[in-house]
Amino acid sequence: MLNLRAWLVAPLLVLPLRGQDADALPDPAEVPEVDMITPVPPPEIPFGEPLADEEAMMPKELKLDNFGGGRIEFDQETGVIFHGPGVKITGDNGMEVFADRARVDFKAESVTLTGNVSVYQGNILQRGDEAVYFYERRFLDTRGLRASVDPVLLEAGKFTVEESGGKRSYVGYDAAVTTADMEHPDYWVRAKKTRVYPGDRIVFHDPKLYIGGTPVFWLPYLSQPLDAELGYHFIPGARSTWGPFLLNTYGIMLGGERDPVTGENEDAWLLSKWHFDIRANRGIGAGVDLRDTRQDNPEAISGLSLYYLNDLDPGASRNGVPRGFVNEDRYRVELKHRIRPDFPDDADWRIDANLSWLSDRYFLEDFDPSTYRIDPAPDNTLGIYRRDDRSLLSLFTRLRINDFYRSDTRLPEIAFDQARAPLFGLPVLHEGSTSFGILGEEAPDPTRRLVVDPLMTMTAEDPEARRLIRQLGGYERRLAQNLVALPLNDPKRESIRSQLLDPGYSRFHTYQEVSLPITAGFLTVAPQAGFGYSNYSSVDGPETGFDRTHVHAGVESSLKFSRDYASVSAPDWGVNGLLHVIQPYGMWSWVSTDDFDPWDPSIDRLTPTTRPRPLDPARFTAVDEMQSWNVLRFGARNRLITKRDDRSFEWLFLDTYMEAFIEDPEGSRDFSNLYNDAYWQPLPWLGVEVSTQFPVYSSGSGFSEYATRLHFMPTDSFEFSFGHRWLDGHPILIDSNRFDLETYTRVSENWGVGTRHIMELDDGTLELQQYTLHREAGSWLLGMGLSSRDNRLEKEYGMVFSVTLKDFPSVSLPFELSGE
């Protein structure tokens, strides 16, 4: 019998457990360690009714602490009442129960805790208004309590704990789940049955989503993983060419071994994302993405993607340019996969597949504009590669799967590249590359049929010829201009026609280079010498085979000076001492080669750019258009280095340089433009990038360019990014004077507004307007975006919505609003 006098006198009460064998109790040393990846340790107190086959796991004794110092009342009928204002029960297995009040009932052999009840054990938390512990049955009744299993809270009429294969799950009947850790959550997902696998997923049977007390969404079944890439995602919105749309994605894991008890796959490795998209003006599209999660670099090695859409309006154009006939069956098949064979040598082997099969030239523009902007003509390659510390061996083929854009082929090409390294243990360094391939290139069918063939019957004086030439790109336009400048009976016309349509040849190319770096104090000098040879055979068209030799000589040199300003300090600008490093440098490069003839076939050729060309033939990839040159590049790099977080931090960088042409490979210039590349980031919330080039002597390169970008957050509630690019006088690229402004303003604790504008002043076009509204509402982040793009011939409008749970990122509506 209990000593009631001790109960009435002392604020600390010990309740012994009767009829309990000490050997049946768990050893505290055997309590499982907390899993740091899934921070929910196995509980020692079962939820709801105990399992029939589960041993009693209650602690040896409970300690009840009246830590609030409240009144204690003795009840002759039942037992003892602790009126609080604070009561705590502590178990020697780490469990703690807090409440406002506690009533000990000797007849029912129970302790009833009421008022702000919280049950803690490890990272598991249960909350509610009442909990009852039956100390004779060793059972804690948690009905009505909410259980916290990171990152969710559960509330149910009945909880049970089930364990299988070493994994524990929590099952709730007539249960509700939320991430809103507040007295009155603003949303619940309620289901007839809910099973929670901590750190893995939540399975709902007959779930309904309630906002407040109103049901707004229902599914018959939902398995929602806690991984952000898995589960159900949807994106609603509207776009001019799509109409209203709803893009749906459901991600699940496949593969692995099936557990016969739980029915779930263990060690699943294949991520599958299933798409079902509804576009009012374009129809229904469906597809699947399959990715091996064991692969690194998921952006490049994305696996297999399949997508199909029966387009209701395939002729709809975003930019207003008429398309002609486009088949209604629109599809994309993409394979980006990597296999790593395990060969006995120490090298890194890989087999890569990078294939994209598109239904037509407009598919990416219509349905994947973000990819179209950076890669409108996807590559198609298959290859096997061997890499070690000194070299890279490649055997690959490039295929022409899509016939509606210009692409080259390699059927196949083998290459051996050697990194710069000591030669035979000497201080002399060697690097080189050798390759052989069967190369070809084919123009898109529309170019062949509608442009090139008619130009064969025209001259430069023909107005129709000028109209057709304007439809071609830079390289093709240059060839077409050469074509119409020749008389109609000139045999060189056929050579240019072959270049425009389908040049092809076999090419062997090698280039080997040696260098000898010499350092003397603050001076570094590295003379270089190289030799190359190219042989062209099996040339398509009227041209015959030929070969070319390349001889290179050059020298690189640099000086380095520094001065320490340790006493300089400006905390407001992120300066904690300064070290100024200045490095004047120069590079002379001379190449003598059999100059490129405009009538010779070329596939690896120059592309238009505003930047200077590489002066080292080992870095010059336009092998077929290499010309003789004699160039001196000189400049200076300036660095200001400060200390930040006990590390050296580059506070300011400036590289200024230009080139002098003794022999210009691309014209008759004496000097290039003066280039300046600068980067300044004094503070985390302030950064400036500047890149300029302009003539300083004679005509320079004949054009000017200024590109700047400012990132600035002047206050905690406002930040912006401002960019400007001005290009004038380039011989190929179009003049531009473009401004780009992005802002974000946090209007209040719960509201934010974002904007983006792109303005082309050269023709006065506001190319892009984009506005986003963000609202933080309890557990939800809400957003809406509007966009308008002026394609000059036609305007395009878009709208998209965003709903995201702050603590449950996989239950989200990703906010995707692009300028496309």
PDB file of C-alpha atoms in Angstrom, residues 155-246:
ATOM      1  CA  GLU A 155      -4.000  13.341 -34.985  1.00  0.00           C
ATOM      2  CA  ALA A 156      -6.174  10.231 -34.887  1.00  0.00           C
ATOM      3  CA  GLY A 157      -8.893   8.429 -33.002  1.00  0.00           C
ATOM      4  CA  LYS A 158      -6.554   5.470 -32.721  1.00  0.00           C
ATOM      5  CA  PHE A 159      -2.799   4.996 -33.236  1.00  0.00           C
ATOM      6  CA  THR A 160      -0.862   1.756 -33.463  1.00  0.00           C
ATOM      7  CA  VAL A 161       2.781   1.003 -34.019  1.00  0.00           C
ATOM      8  CA  GLU A 162       3.784  -1.719 -36.457  1.00  0.00           C
ATOM      9  CA  GLU A 163       7.251  -3.058 -37.053  1.00  0.00           C
ATOM     10  CA  SER A 164       8.485  -5.202 -39.954  1.00  0.00           C
ATOM     11  CA  GLY A 165      11.938  -5.891 -41.300  1.00  0.00           C
ATOM     12  CA  GLY A 166      13.498  -3.590 -38.697  1.00  0.00           C
ATOM     13  CA  LYS A 167      11.356  -0.628 -39.838  1.00  0.00           C
ATOM     14  CA  ARG A 168       8.685   0.927 -37.679  1.00  0.00           C
ATOM     15  CA  SER A 169       5.587   2.640 -39.047  1.00  0.00           C
ATOM     16  CA  TYR A 170       2.803   4.585 -37.351  1.00  0.00           C
ATOM     17  CA  VAL A 171      -0.753   3.770 -38.353  1.00  0.00           C
ATOM     18  CA  GLY A 172      -3.637   6.097 -37.596  1.00  0.00           C
ATOM     19  CA  TYR A 173      -7.329   5.395 -38.169  1.00  0.00           C
ATOM     20  CA  ASP A 174      -9.651   8.325 -38.890  1.00  0.00           C
ATOM     21  CA  ALA A 175      -6.391  10.267 -38.828  1.00  0.00           C
ATOM     22  CA  ALA A 176      -5.304  13.730 -39.925  1.00  0.00           C
ATOM     23  CA  VAL A 177      -1.855  15.011 -40.920  1.00  0.00           C
ATOM     24  CA  THR A 178      -0.541  18.580 -40.952  1.00  0.00           C
ATOM     25  CA  THR A 179       2.761  20.457 -40.773  1.00  0.00           C
ATOM     26  CA  ALA A 180       1.196  23.489 -39.094  1.00  0.00           C
ATOM     27  CA  ASP A 181       2.577  23.293 -35.552  1.00  0.00           C
ATOM     28  CA  MET A 182       0.014  25.625 -33.983  1.00  0.00           C
ATOM     29  CA  GLU A 183      -3.016  25.399 -31.717  1.00  0.00           C
ATOM     30  CA  HIS A 184      -5.453  25.634 -34.613  1.00  0.00           C
ATOM     31  CA  PRO A 185      -3.739  24.381 -37.812  1.00  0.00           C
ATOM     32  CA  ASP A 186      -4.870  26.096 -40.996  1.00  0.00           C
ATOM     33  CA  TYR A 187      -4.970  22.866 -42.989  1.00  0.00           C
ATOM     34  CA  TRP A 188      -5.304  19.106 -42.509  1.00  0.00           C
ATOM     35  CA  VAL A 189      -5.085  16.058 -44.740  1.00  0.00           C
ATOM     36  CA  ARG A 190      -7.679  13.681 -43.288  1.00  0.00           C
ATOM     37  CA  ALA A 191      -7.966  10.022 -44.268  1.00  0.00           C
ATOM     38  CA  LYS A 192      -9.700   6.851 -43.111  1.00  0.00           C
ATOM     39  CA  LYS A 193      -6.303   5.256 -42.665  1.00  0.00           C
ATOM     40  CA  THR A 194      -2.878   6.880 -42.585  1.00  0.00           C
ATOM     41  CA  ARG A 195       0.464   5.088 -42.377  1.00  0.00           C
ATOM     42  CA  VAL A 196       3.623   7.111 -41.677  1.00  0.00           C
ATOM     43  CA  TYR A 197       7.090   5.734 -42.487  1.00  0.00           C
ATOM     44  CA  PRO A 198       9.407   8.232 -40.716  1.00  0.00           C
ATOM     45  CA  GLY A 199      11.851   9.869 -43.114  1.00  0.00           C
ATOM     46  CA  ASP A 200      10.390   7.965 -46.076  1.00  0.00           C
ATOM     47  CA  ARG A 201       6.739   8.516 -47.005  1.00  0.00           C
ATOM     48  CA  ILE A 202       3.132   8.861 -45.840  1.00  0.00           C
ATOM     49  CA  VAL A 203       0.386   6.654 -47.304  1.00  0.00           C
ATOM     50  CA  PHE A 204      -3.204   7.944 -47.243  1.00  0.00           C
ATOM     51  CA  HIS A 205      -6.332   5.918 -47.928  1.00  0.00           C
ATOM     52  CA  ASP A 206      -9.271   8.051 -49.080  1.00  0.00           C
ATOM     53  CA  PRO A 207      -7.572  11.393 -48.246  1.00  0.00           C
ATOM     54  CA  LYS A 208      -9.226  14.814 -48.281  1.00  0.00           C
ATOM     55  CA  LEU A 209      -7.423  18.156 -48.040  1.00  0.00           C
ATOM     56  CA  TYR A 210      -9.087  20.621 -45.669  1.00  0.00           C
ATOM     57  CA  ILE A 211      -8.293  24.333 -45.677  1.00  0.00           C
ATOM     58  CA  GLY A 212      -9.643  25.496 -42.368  1.00  0.00           C
ATOM     59  CA  GLY A 213     -12.717  23.309 -42.033  1.00  0.00           C
ATOM     60  CA  THR A 214     -13.535  23.156 -45.759  1.00  0.00           C
ATOM     61  CA  PRO A 215     -12.612  20.160 -47.944  1.00  0.00           C
ATOM     62  CA  VAL A 216     -11.018  21.364 -51.192  1.00  0.00           C
ATOM     63  CA  PHE A 217      -9.365  18.273 -52.727  1.00  0.00           C
ATOM     64  CA  TRP A 218      -9.902  14.492 -52.715  1.00  0.00           C
ATOM     65  CA  LEU A 219      -8.058  11.414 -53.983  1.00  0.00           C
ATOM     66  CA  PRO A 220      -8.894   7.744 -53.499  1.00  0.00           C
ATOM     67  CA  TYR A 221      -5.281   6.966 -52.589  1.00  0.00           C
ATOM     68  CA  LEU A 222      -2.066   8.900 -52.171  1.00  0.00           C
ATOM     69  CA  SER A 223       1.445   7.737 -51.320  1.00  0.00           C
ATOM     70  CA  GLN A 224       3.329  10.955 -50.598  1.00  0.00           C
ATOM     71  CA  PRO A 225       7.116  10.548 -50.153  1.00  0.00           C
ATOM     72  CA  LEU A 226       9.070  12.950 -48.011  1.00  0.00           C
ATOM     73  CA  ASP A 227      11.583  13.336 -50.872  1.00  0.00           C
ATOM     74  CA  ALA A 228      10.844  16.567 -52.762  1.00  0.00           C
ATOM     75  CA  GLU A 229      11.195  14.829 -56.142  1.00  0.00           C
ATOM     76  CA  LEU A 230       8.592  12.199 -55.357  1.00  0.00           C
ATOM     77  CA  GLY A 231       4.874  12.346 -54.928  1.00  0.00           C
ATOM     78  CA  TYR A 232       2.297  14.491 -56.649  1.00  0.00           C
ATOM     79  CA  HIS A 233       3.087  17.931 -58.078  1.00  0.00           C
ATOM     80  CA  PHE A 234       0.898  20.132 -60.213  1.00  0.00           C
ATOM     81  CA  ILE A 235       1.329  23.481 -61.967  1.00  0.00           C
ATOM     82  CA  PRO A 236      -1.782  25.414 -63.024  1.00  0.00           C
ATOM     83  CA  GLY A 237      -1.685  28.497 -65.225  1.00  0.00           C
ATOM     84  CA  ALA A 238      -2.418  29.947 -68.637  1.00  0.00           C
ATOM     85  CA  ARG A 239      -0.411  30.918 -71.704  1.00  0.00           C
ATOM     86  CA  SER A 240      -1.392  32.555 -74.991  1.00  0.00           C
ATOM     87  CA  THR A 241      -0.496  29.568 -77.155  1.00  0.00           C
ATOM     88  CA  TRP A 242      -1.608  26.933 -74.624  1.00  0.00           C
ATOM     89  CA  GLY A 243      -4.705  28.464 -73.097  1.00  0.00           C
ATOM     90  CA  PRO A 244      -5.428  27.422 -69.497  1.00  0.00           C
ATOM     91  CA  PHE A 245      -3.245  24.493 -68.475  1.00  0.00           C
ATOM     92  CA  LEU A 246      -2.641  22.037 -65.652  1.00  0.00           C
TER      93      LEU A 246
END
